[in-house]
Short mmCIF file of C-alpha atoms in Angstrom, two decimals:
data_model
loop_
_atom_site.label_atom_id
_atom_site.label_comp_id
_atom_site.label_asym_id
_atom_site.label_seq_id
_atom_site.Cartn_x
_atom_site.Cartn_y
_atom_site.Cartn_z
CA MET A 7 -14.53 10.55 -14.30
CA GLN A 8 -12.73 13.03 -12.21
CA THR A 9 -14.53 14.30 -9.23
CA ILE A 10 -14.61 18.17 -8.13
CA THR A 11 -14.61 19.06 -4.79
CA ASP A 12 -15.51 22.39 -3.79
CA ILE A 13 -12.88 22.97 -1.08
CA GLY A 14 -15.10 25.87 0.46
CA THR A 15 -17.48 23.74 1.81
CA LEU A 16 -15.18 21.14 3.83
CA ILE A 17 -14.23 23.55 6.47
CA VAL A 18 -17.20 24.31 8.54
CA ARG A 19 -19.00 25.98 11.81
CA THR A 20 -22.18 23.80 13.25
CA PRO A 21 -23.82 25.01 16.28
CA GLY A 22 -23.57 22.88 19.18
CA THR A 23 -20.44 20.97 17.75
CA LEU A 24 -17.23 21.41 19.11
CA GLY A 25 -18.60 25.09 20.77
CA GLY A 26 -19.21 25.98 17.00
CA ARG A 27 -15.34 25.94 16.22
CA PRO A 28 -14.73 25.51 12.83
CA HIS A 29 -14.04 21.89 11.88
CA ILE A 30 -13.60 19.67 9.21
CA ALA A 31 -17.02 18.76 7.28
CA GLY A 32 -18.71 15.24 8.55
CA THR A 33 -16.07 15.01 11.34
CA ARG A 34 -15.25 16.20 15.02
CA VAL A 35 -12.06 17.06 14.04
CA SER A 36 -11.53 20.80 14.66
CA VAL A 37 -8.97 23.29 12.91
CA GLN A 38 -7.33 23.88 15.99
CA ARG A 39 -6.87 20.32 16.55
CA VAL A 40 -5.28 19.73 12.99
CA SER A 41 -3.13 23.38 13.81
CA ALA A 42 -1.98 22.30 17.36
CA TRP A 43 -0.19 18.99 15.25
CA TYR A 44 1.33 21.40 12.37
CA LYS A 45 2.61 23.82 15.21
CA MET A 46 4.34 20.83 17.13
CA GLY A 47 6.09 19.93 13.78
CA LEU A 48 3.87 17.41 12.42
CA ASN A 49 3.51 17.80 8.22
CA ALA A 50 0.47 16.76 6.63
CA GLU A 51 1.03 13.47 5.98
CA GLU A 52 1.81 12.93 9.43
CA ILE A 53 -1.34 14.29 10.68
CA VAL A 54 -3.32 11.97 8.34
CA GLU A 55 -1.38 8.94 9.61
CA ARG A 56 -2.36 9.97 13.28
CA MET A 57 -5.89 10.44 12.49
CA GLY A 58 -6.50 7.65 10.10
CA ASN A 59 -9.84 9.01 9.12
CA LEU A 60 -8.98 12.42 7.35
CA THR A 61 -7.52 12.73 3.67
CA LEU A 62 -4.58 14.76 2.96
CA VAL A 63 -7.24 17.32 1.38
CA GLN A 64 -9.24 17.93 4.54
CA VAL A 65 -6.03 18.35 6.53
CA TYR A 66 -4.59 20.69 3.77
CA ASP A 67 -7.82 22.72 4.06
CA ALA A 68 -7.82 22.59 7.75
CA LEU A 69 -4.08 24.54 7.38
CA THR A 70 -5.23 26.65 4.65
CA TYR A 71 -8.06 27.78 7.13
CA TYR A 72 -5.70 27.87 9.82
CA HIS A 73 -3.26 30.45 7.67
CA ALA A 74 -6.07 32.30 6.79
CA ASN A 75 -7.68 33.05 10.23
CA ARG A 76 -4.32 32.66 12.09
CA GLU A 77 -5.64 34.96 14.88
CA GLU A 78 -8.75 33.53 15.42
CA ILE A 79 -7.56 30.03 15.78
CA GLU A 80 -4.38 31.05 18.10
CA ALA A 81 -7.20 32.38 20.14
CA TYR A 82 -8.67 28.73 20.67
CA LEU A 83 -5.18 27.52 20.98
CA ALA A 84 -4.30 29.73 23.72
CA ALA A 85 -7.74 29.30 25.60
CA GLU A 86 -7.25 25.59 25.46
CA LYS A 87 -3.48 25.77 26.72
CA SER A 88 -4.62 28.01 29.76
CA SER A 89 -7.28 25.49 30.64
CA TYR A 90 -4.73 22.82 30.86
CA GLY A 91 -2.90 25.06 32.98
CA SER A 92 -5.69 25.61 35.39
CA ARG A 93 -6.05 22.18 36.17
#
């Protein structure tokens, strides 16, 4: 029997987890982190290989969230980058 996944439940925000930023449900992997690897040139399959604990569906859902909410995620990425520069 085929299992159906409601993709609307794969990306969540949990107060107190990753500062309330969107992340893959059941993990501490943020959409921001997946997006950063994607922007560095890794494809979805390579991200799955790097993480080891994510499925291809989860990575594609994170990338879909990124593309649908690019301004929000780019702001997180910019803030992260500036915090590294000030160290």
